[in-house]
Amino acid sequence: MHTRCGVCPLRRSSAFHPRTAAEIGVIQSLKWRERQLEAGDTLIAEGRTDAPLHTLLRGWAIRFRTVRDGRRQILNILLPGDLIGVQQRMGESAPGVSALTDSTYCVFQTDALWELHRQPRLGLDVTVLMAHEESHVDERLLSVGRGSARERIATLLVMLFSRAKALGLDDGGPGVPFPLTQQHIADALGLSLVHTNKSMRKLEQEGHYEISGGRLHLPEPRRLARVAALFEHTPPPVRPLI
Amino acid sequence: MHTRCGVCPLRRSSAFHPRTAAEIGVIQSLKWRERQLEAGDTLIAEGRTDAPLHTLLRGWAIRFRTVRDGRRQILNILLPGDLIGVQQRMGESAPGVSALTDSTYCVFQTDALWELHRQPRLGLDVTVLMAHEESHVDERLLSVGRGSARERIATLLVMLFSRAKALGLDDGGPGVPFPLTQQHIADALGLSLVHTNKSMRKLEQEGHYEISGGRLHLPEPRRLARVAALFEHTPPPVRPLI
DNA sequence: CGAAATGTTGACTATATTCAAGGCAAGTGG
DNA sequence: CCACTTGCCTTGAATATAGTCAACATTTCG
């Protein structure tokens, strides 16, 4: 095991609630190992219902489902601090999780979900994280169900920018890292690749965003948020880290 | 208060896990009151973040979000036994909940979410219910993002039929109660009303389903599931009831 | 019985998909 | 070092799907 929870670099971020030493001790005791993946690798195969809990420590990942004929829907984009695998353990159709970038995962032991719930505080934190994740999926469903291509793209860019910034992923530089290809964006938005490309080019030419060297920069986030039109843009809330 | 948890009619359904008397006692102690709504009434206004937890006891409801210009996306359709309001308490953009039919809700006291988590078993059950709900939203997102109108409608009908049947809502009669209007279906599927209507007529003429007298009947669920094409149709899992 | 809500249909338009082709940049092997 | 491959982005043309508008039919309910 590499990182000890007591010195977890994520905990230095103000995006997460502070924790007592006792809580950190419990979490540490449930940590089984760490796993490193390269971009494109699979963390959890679609359909697997026995996967352990993970926390994404470093890098980006996606949660997705596919149809037999190859269509893919990205359900959620995962950033550091996101808890992964609670859905898996619940029976129903289990989505897959795969790495968007080289990334590191904290892997918990098999009974971690139960053990976490033995501590009321940590159990509630699991629930809170689930609620946050669901609100991301709600947001995406609203966007995909009721937005034009333009609005969907704007929504996605604004939200990712804001989430990444809140985590301090912009290490001072302009903009934030942005590892998605247009294919990923299309799969997240329920659009074809070609239409995604055309709509993005237009937004870019209008000066709404700029992507270069794997970084996304929004000159005026408020203006792009106005294009998105679909949601009240509140900054991502501070949340627990497990 | 009307129904005591010990004699809750829902608990007679095999769709839910059995509970110990002690657990039921805890749940009973957290129940504050009951609420009756008529079709169309609002249980939780969109944006409210201080709503209490509820359990839907009887009837149907929807969870939805709207855009300022009137567009509406139904995120999920709620049936008896569904836990309502966990997302509300978490800060982010809170969806609304409103009654699709005359319906009854069990309303919990303000600190119920915390009190439930003081019991590891019940805390885990909250998490399990959240995971189930998220898997419904995932399913809808896959359907809306990647399905044709035909596929989306087929998916929705098959899933609702199957959920309602698993709850025993078909009281012996043919088919199950079906209180959705085409406008609701359109709002759930991210389609326009007109297009929804035309696609539904076609499916109906092909003999895939029949709706009359507020009931939905599927002569051959497997055949309609094949039209849906998007998901493995597993029967809804047995789940906890809080 | 009349009003309001819901469902149905056709004609027209807009949005998005598919197909096809080509460009550019980064990495690979001769 | 350069041809060659590969992955990703870009563009145009043709087509399909879905949305909008407008009207009317049917059902429900007071």
PDB file of N, CA, C and O in Angstrom, chain B residues 64-115:
ATOM      1  N   PHE B  64     -38.855  15.233 -10.521  1.00  0.00           N
ATOM      2  CA  PHE B  64     -38.641  15.953 -11.778  1.00  0.00           C
ATOM      3  C   PHE B  64     -37.805  17.211 -11.588  1.00  0.00           C
ATOM      4  O   PHE B  64     -37.641  17.689 -10.468  1.00  0.00           O
ATOM      5  N   ARG B  65     -37.291  17.723 -12.683  1.00  0.00           N
ATOM      6  CA  ARG B  65     -36.681  19.051 -12.684  1.00  0.00           C
ATOM      7  C   ARG B  65     -37.217  19.833 -13.862  1.00  0.00           C
ATOM      8  O   ARG B  65     -37.543  19.265 -14.904  1.00  0.00           O
ATOM      9  N   THR B  66     -37.302  21.128 -13.707  1.00  0.00           N
ATOM     10  CA  THR B  66     -37.802  21.946 -14.802  1.00  0.00           C
ATOM     11  C   THR B  66     -36.784  23.023 -15.151  1.00  0.00           C
ATOM     12  O   THR B  66     -35.920  23.373 -14.359  1.00  0.00           O
ATOM     13  N   VAL B  67     -36.910  23.518 -16.373  1.00  0.00           N
ATOM     14  CA  VAL B  67     -36.098  24.626 -16.837  1.00  0.00           C
ATOM     15  C   VAL B  67     -37.004  25.861 -16.795  1.00  0.00           C
ATOM     16  O   VAL B  67     -38.223  25.733 -16.906  1.00  0.00           O
ATOM     17  N   ARG B  68     -36.384  27.013 -16.641  1.00  0.00           N
ATOM     18  CA  ARG B  68     -37.187  28.235 -16.535  1.00  0.00           C
ATOM     19  C   ARG B  68     -38.219  28.361 -17.656  1.00  0.00           C
ATOM     20  O   ARG B  68     -39.338  28.797 -17.433  1.00  0.00           O
ATOM     21  N   ASP B  69     -37.850  27.988 -18.874  1.00  0.00           N
ATOM     22  CA  ASP B  69     -38.770  28.199 -19.987  1.00  0.00           C
ATOM     23  C   ASP B  69     -39.886  27.153 -20.041  1.00  0.00           C
ATOM     24  O   ASP B  69     -40.665  27.131 -20.993  1.00  0.00           O
ATOM     25  N   GLY B  70     -39.968  26.288 -19.073  1.00  0.00           N
ATOM     26  CA  GLY B  70     -41.109  25.378 -19.014  1.00  0.00           C
ATOM     27  C   GLY B  70     -40.780  23.932 -19.327  1.00  0.00           C
ATOM     28  O   GLY B  70     -41.539  23.032 -18.964  1.00  0.00           O
ATOM     29  N   ARG B  71     -39.661  23.695 -19.997  1.00  0.00           N
ATOM     30  CA  ARG B  71     -39.297  22.305 -20.258  1.00  0.00           C
ATOM     31  C   ARG B  71     -39.195  21.540 -18.942  1.00  0.00           C
ATOM     32  O   ARG B  71     -38.699  22.067 -17.946  1.00  0.00           O
ATOM     33  N   ARG B  72     -39.663  20.304 -18.952  1.00  0.00           N
ATOM     34  CA  ARG B  72     -39.620  19.502 -17.732  1.00  0.00           C
ATOM     35  C   ARG B  72     -39.021  18.137 -18.033  1.00  0.00           C
ATOM     36  O   ARG B  72     -39.317  17.536 -19.067  1.00  0.00           O
ATOM     37  N   GLN B  73     -38.193  17.659 -17.139  1.00  0.00           N
ATOM     38  CA  GLN B  73     -37.666  16.303 -17.264  1.00  0.00           C
ATOM     39  C   GLN B  73     -38.066  15.508 -16.036  1.00  0.00           C
ATOM     40  O   GLN B  73     -37.725  15.884 -14.908  1.00  0.00           O
ATOM     41  N   ILE B  74     -38.791  14.429 -16.258  1.00  0.00           N
ATOM     42  CA  ILE B  74     -39.108  13.522 -15.157  1.00  0.00           C
ATOM     43  C   ILE B  74     -37.901  12.618 -14.958  1.00  0.00           C
ATOM     44  O   ILE B  74     -37.455  11.942 -15.888  1.00  0.00           O
ATOM     45  N   LEU B  75     -37.360  12.629 -13.758  1.00  0.00           N
ATOM     46  CA  LEU B  75     -36.127  11.896 -13.483  1.00  0.00           C
ATOM     47  C   LEU B  75     -36.418  10.457 -13.111  1.00  0.00           C
ATOM     48  O   LEU B  75     -35.626   9.557 -13.375  1.00  0.00           O
ATOM     49  N   ASN B  76     -37.574  10.271 -12.485  1.00  0.00           N
ATOM     50  CA  ASN B  76     -37.854   8.949 -11.949  1.00  0.00           C
ATOM     51  C   ASN B  76     -39.330   8.862 -11.629  1.00  0.00           C
ATOM     52  O   ASN B  76     -39.950   9.856 -11.275  1.00  0.00           O
ATOM     53  N   ILE B  77     -39.875   7.680 -11.736  1.00  0.00           N
ATOM     54  CA  ILE B  77     -41.266   7.476 -11.354  1.00  0.00           C
ATOM     55  C   ILE B  77     -41.261   6.674 -10.070  1.00  0.00           C
ATOM     56  O   ILE B  77     -40.562   5.663  -9.962  1.00  0.00           O
ATOM     57  N   LEU B  78     -42.000   7.161  -9.085  1.00  0.00           N
ATOM     58  CA  LEU B  78     -41.931   6.584  -7.748  1.00  0.00           C
ATOM     59  C   LEU B  78     -43.135   5.701  -7.469  1.00  0.00           C
ATOM     60  O   LEU B  78     -44.275   6.097  -7.732  1.00  0.00           O
ATOM     61  N   LEU B  79     -42.864   4.533  -6.933  1.00  0.00           N
ATOM     62  CA  LEU B  79     -43.922   3.584  -6.578  1.00  0.00           C
ATOM     63  C   LEU B  79     -43.844   3.295  -5.083  1.00  0.00           C
ATOM     64  O   LEU B  79     -42.855   3.636  -4.424  1.00  0.00           O
ATOM     65  N   PRO B  80     -44.876   2.656  -4.546  1.00  0.00           N
ATOM     66  CA  PRO B  80     -44.890   2.399  -3.111  1.00  0.00           C
ATOM     67  C   PRO B  80     -43.616   1.721  -2.613  1.00  0.00           C
ATOM     68  O   PRO B  80     -43.098   0.811  -3.260  1.00  0.00           O
ATOM     69  N   GLY B  81     -43.144   2.195  -1.480  1.00  0.00           N
ATOM     70  CA  GLY B  81     -41.918   1.664  -0.905  1.00  0.00           C
ATOM     71  C   GLY B  81     -40.710   2.521  -1.217  1.00  0.00           C
ATOM     72  O   GLY B  81     -39.663   2.363  -0.587  1.00  0.00           O
ATOM     73  N   ASP B  82     -40.838   3.425  -2.185  1.00  0.00           N
ATOM     74  CA  ASP B  82     -39.684   4.260  -2.533  1.00  0.00           C
ATOM     75  C   ASP B  82     -39.447   5.314  -1.462  1.00  0.00           C
ATOM     76  O   ASP B  82     -40.384   5.935  -0.959  1.00  0.00           O
ATOM     77  N   LEU B  83     -38.173   5.491  -1.146  1.00  0.00           N
ATOM     78  CA  LEU B  83     -37.762   6.490  -0.159  1.00  0.00           C
ATOM     79  C   LEU B  83     -37.544   7.805  -0.888  1.00  0.00           C
ATOM     80  O   LEU B  83     -36.911   7.844  -1.936  1.00  0.00           O
ATOM     81  N   ILE B  84     -38.045   8.883  -0.322  1.00  0.00           N
ATOM     82  CA  ILE B  84     -38.039  10.173  -1.008  1.00  0.00           C
ATOM     83  C   ILE B  84     -37.357  11.219  -0.139  1.00  0.00           C
ATOM     84  O   ILE B  84     -37.637  11.308   1.049  1.00  0.00           O
ATOM     85  N   GLY B  85     -36.487  11.982  -0.744  1.00  0.00           N
ATOM     86  CA  GLY B  85     -36.015  13.166  -0.043  1.00  0.00           C
ATOM     87  C   GLY B  85     -34.590  13.118   0.460  1.00  0.00           C
ATOM     88  O   GLY B  85     -34.136  14.067   1.089  1.00  0.00           O
ATOM     89  N   VAL B  86     -33.863  12.035   0.200  1.00  0.00           N
ATOM     90  CA  VAL B  86     -32.474  12.009   0.645  1.00  0.00           C
ATOM     91  C   VAL B  86     -31.664  13.048  -0.127  1.00  0.00           C
ATOM     92  O   VAL B  86     -30.877  13.788   0.453  1.00  0.00           O
ATOM     93  N   GLN B  87     -31.871  13.112  -1.439  1.00  0.00           N
ATOM     94  CA  GLN B  87     -31.138  14.107  -2.250  1.00  0.00           C
ATOM     95  C   GLN B  87     -31.377  15.516  -1.734  1.00  0.00           C
ATOM     96  O   GLN B  87     -30.490  16.352  -1.743  1.00  0.00           O
ATOM     97  N   GLN B  88     -32.620  15.764  -1.350  1.00  0.00           N
ATOM     98  CA  GLN B  88     -32.991  17.112  -0.924  1.00  0.00           C
ATOM     99  C   GLN B  88     -32.059  17.645   0.158  1.00  0.00           C
ATOM    100  O   GLN B  88     -31.729  18.811   0.178  1.00  0.00           O
ATOM    101  N   ARG B  89     -31.651  16.762   1.036  1.00  0.00           N
ATOM    102  CA  ARG B  89     -30.947  17.220   2.218  1.00  0.00           C
ATOM    103  C   ARG B  89     -29.454  17.435   1.958  1.00  0.00           C
ATOM    104  O   ARG B  89     -28.690  17.684   2.888  1.00  0.00           O
ATOM    105  N   MET B  90     -29.051  17.350   0.707  1.00  0.00           N
ATOM    106  CA  MET B  90     -27.623  17.334   0.419  1.00  0.00           C
ATOM    107  C   MET B  90     -27.101  18.593  -0.249  1.00  0.00           C
ATOM    108  O   MET B  90     -26.019  18.607  -0.792  1.00  0.00           O
ATOM    109  N   GLY B  91     -27.905  19.648  -0.268  1.00  0.00           N
ATOM    110  CA  GLY B  91     -27.347  20.849  -0.835  1.00  0.00           C
ATOM    111  C   GLY B  91     -27.746  21.069  -2.279  1.00  0.00           C
ATOM    112  O   GLY B  91     -28.615  21.866  -2.558  1.00  0.00           O
ATOM    113  N   GLU B  92     -27.172  20.295  -3.176  1.00  0.00           N
ATOM    114  CA  GLU B  92     -27.256  20.637  -4.589  1.00  0.00           C
ATOM    115  C   GLU B  92     -28.695  20.840  -5.088  1.00  0.00           C
ATOM    116  O   GLU B  92     -29.649  20.641  -4.369  1.00  0.00           O
ATOM    117  N   SER B  93     -28.771  21.265  -6.336  1.00  0.00           N
ATOM    118  CA  SER B  93     -30.039  21.532  -7.003  1.00  0.00           C
ATOM    119  C   SER B  93     -31.067  20.446  -6.709  1.00  0.00           C
ATOM    120  O   SER B  93     -30.912  19.321  -7.146  1.00  0.00           O
ATOM    121  N   ALA B  94     -32.111  20.787  -5.995  1.00  0.00           N
ATOM    122  CA  ALA B  94     -33.046  19.782  -5.518  1.00  0.00           C
ATOM    123  C   ALA B  94     -34.234  19.615  -6.459  1.00  0.00           C
ATOM    124  O   ALA B  94     -34.914  20.585  -6.771  1.00  0.00           O
ATOM    125  N   PRO B  95     -34.473  18.386  -6.915  1.00  0.00           N
ATOM    126  CA  PRO B  95     -35.615  18.128  -7.779  1.00  0.00           C
ATOM    127  C   PRO B  95     -36.920  18.283  -7.001  1.00  0.00           C
ATOM    128  O   PRO B  95     -36.935  18.238  -5.763  1.00  0.00           O
ATOM    129  N   GLY B  96     -38.019  18.456  -7.708  1.00  0.00           N
ATOM    130  CA  GLY B  96     -39.334  18.456  -7.084  1.00  0.00           C
ATOM    131  C   GLY B  96     -39.930  17.066  -7.082  1.00  0.00           C
ATOM    132  O   GLY B  96     -39.487  16.191  -7.826  1.00  0.00           O
ATOM    133  N   VAL B  97     -40.902  16.873  -6.220  1.00  0.00           N
ATOM    134  CA  VAL B  97     -41.634  15.604  -6.188  1.00  0.00           C
ATOM    135  C   VAL B  97     -43.115  15.938  -6.172  1.00  0.00           C
ATOM    136  O   VAL B  97     -43.553  16.761  -5.362  1.00  0.00           O
ATOM    137  N   SER B  98     -43.861  15.313  -7.080  1.00  0.00           N
ATOM    138  CA  SER B  98     -45.293  15.573  -7.011  1.00  0.00           C
ATOM    139  C   SER B  98     -46.090  14.308  -7.284  1.00  0.00           C
ATOM    140  O   SER B  98     -45.599  13.343  -7.866  1.00  0.00           O
ATOM    141  N   ALA B  99     -47.331  14.331  -6.847  1.00  0.00           N
ATOM    142  CA  ALA B  99     -48.181  13.143  -6.871  1.00  0.00           C
ATOM    143  C   ALA B  99     -48.786  12.928  -8.244  1.00  0.00           C
ATOM    144  O   ALA B  99     -49.300  13.855  -8.857  1.00  0.00           O
ATOM    145  N   LEU B 100     -48.689  11.701  -8.699  1.00  0.00           N
ATOM    146  CA  LEU B 100     -49.254  11.337  -9.993  1.00  0.00           C
ATOM    147  C   LEU B 100     -50.696  10.867  -9.800  1.00  0.00           C
ATOM    148  O   LEU B 100     -51.545  11.022 -10.681  1.00  0.00           O
ATOM    149  N   THR B 101     -50.944  10.277  -8.671  1.00  0.00           N
ATOM    150  CA  THR B 101     -52.289   9.813  -8.310  1.00  0.00           C
ATOM    151  C   THR B 101     -52.557  10.287  -6.892  1.00  0.00           C
ATOM    152  O   THR B 101     -51.659  10.787  -6.227  1.00  0.00           O
ATOM    153  N   ASP B 102     -53.752  10.122  -6.420  1.00  0.00           N
ATOM    154  CA  ASP B 102     -53.997  10.298  -4.997  1.00  0.00           C
ATOM    155  C   ASP B 102     -53.022   9.368  -4.297  1.00  0.00           C
ATOM    156  O   ASP B 102     -52.848   8.226  -4.726  1.00  0.00           O
ATOM    157  N   SER B 103     -52.388   9.856  -3.253  1.00  0.00           N
ATOM    158  CA  SER B 103     -51.322   9.047  -2.679  1.00  0.00           C
ATOM    159  C   SER B 103     -51.081   9.386  -1.221  1.00  0.00           C
ATOM    160  O   SER B 103     -51.472  10.452  -0.740  1.00  0.00           O
ATOM    161  N   THR B 104     -50.442   8.456  -0.540  1.00  0.00           N
ATOM    162  CA  THR B 104     -50.183   8.599   0.890  1.00  0.00           C
ATOM    163  C   THR B 104     -48.688   8.494   1.143  1.00  0.00           C
ATOM    164  O   THR B 104     -48.023   7.631   0.565  1.00  0.00           O
ATOM    165  N   TYR B 105     -48.196   9.358   2.038  1.00  0.00           N
ATOM    166  CA  TYR B 105     -46.777   9.369   2.337  1.00  0.00           C
ATOM    167  C   TYR B 105     -46.562   9.270   3.829  1.00  0.00           C
ATOM    168  O   TYR B 105     -47.291   9.889   4.608  1.00  0.00           O
ATOM    169  N   CYS B 106     -45.572   8.510   4.181  1.00  0.00           N
ATOM    170  CA  CYS B 106     -45.116   8.467   5.542  1.00  0.00           C
ATOM    171  C   CYS B 106     -44.055   9.564   5.687  1.00  0.00           C
ATOM    172  O   CYS B 106     -43.083   9.578   4.932  1.00  0.00           O
ATOM    173  N   VAL B 107     -44.236  10.486   6.608  1.00  0.00           N
ATOM    174  CA  VAL B 107     -43.306  11.602   6.768  1.00  0.00           C
ATOM    175  C   VAL B 107     -42.449  11.366   8.007  1.00  0.00           C
ATOM    176  O   VAL B 107     -42.995  11.136   9.092  1.00  0.00           O
ATOM    177  N   PHE B 108     -41.137  11.436   7.858  1.00  0.00           N
ATOM    178  CA  PHE B 108     -40.250  11.195   8.993  1.00  0.00           C
ATOM    179  C   PHE B 108     -39.826  12.500   9.657  1.00  0.00           C
ATOM    180  O   PHE B 108     -39.845  13.560   9.036  1.00  0.00           O
ATOM    181  N   GLN B 109     -39.415  12.373  10.892  1.00  0.00           N
ATOM    182  CA  GLN B 109     -38.997  13.592  11.584  1.00  0.00           C
ATOM    183  C   GLN B 109     -37.682  14.106  11.021  1.00  0.00           C
ATOM    184  O   GLN B 109     -36.986  13.417  10.270  1.00  0.00           O
ATOM    185  N   THR B 110     -37.374  15.338  11.379  1.00  0.00           N
ATOM    186  CA  THR B 110     -36.297  16.059  10.705  1.00  0.00           C
ATOM    187  C   THR B 110     -34.948  15.353  10.763  1.00  0.00           C
ATOM    188  O   THR B 110     -34.190  15.355   9.797  1.00  0.00           O
ATOM    189  N   ASP B 111     -34.638  14.765  11.897  1.00  0.00           N
ATOM    190  CA  ASP B 111     -33.318  14.167  12.035  1.00  0.00           C
ATOM    191  C   ASP B 111     -33.314  12.679  11.680  1.00  0.00           C
ATOM    192  O   ASP B 111     -32.380  11.956  12.035  1.00  0.00           O
ATOM    193  N   ALA B 112     -34.326  12.238  10.955  1.00  0.00           N
ATOM    194  CA  ALA B 112     -34.471  10.799  10.707  1.00  0.00           C
ATOM    195  C   ALA B 112     -33.269  10.211   9.965  1.00  0.00           C
ATOM    196  O   ALA B 112     -32.833   9.091  10.266  1.00  0.00           O
ATOM    197  N   LEU B 113     -32.717  10.967   9.041  1.00  0.00           N
ATOM    198  CA  LEU B 113     -31.630  10.408   8.249  1.00  0.00           C
ATOM    199  C   LEU B 113     -30.450  10.071   9.167  1.00  0.00           C
ATOM    200  O   LEU B 113     -29.846   9.000   9.066  1.00  0.00           O
ATOM    201  N   TRP B 114     -30.179  10.978  10.081  1.00  0.00           N
ATOM    202  CA  TRP B 114     -29.101  10.721  11.035  1.00  0.00           C
ATOM    203  C   TRP B 114     -29.468   9.575  11.975  1.00  0.00           C
ATOM    204  O   TRP B 114     -28.661   8.661  12.205  1.00  0.00           O
ATOM    205  N   GLU B 115     -30.668   9.591  12.483  1.00  0.00           N
ATOM    206  CA  GLU B 115     -31.076   8.546  13.429  1.00  0.00           C
ATOM    207  C   GLU B 115     -31.056   7.166  12.775  1.00  0.00           C
ATOM    208  O   GLU B 115     -30.684   6.176  13.412  1.00  0.00           O
TER     209      GLU B 115
END
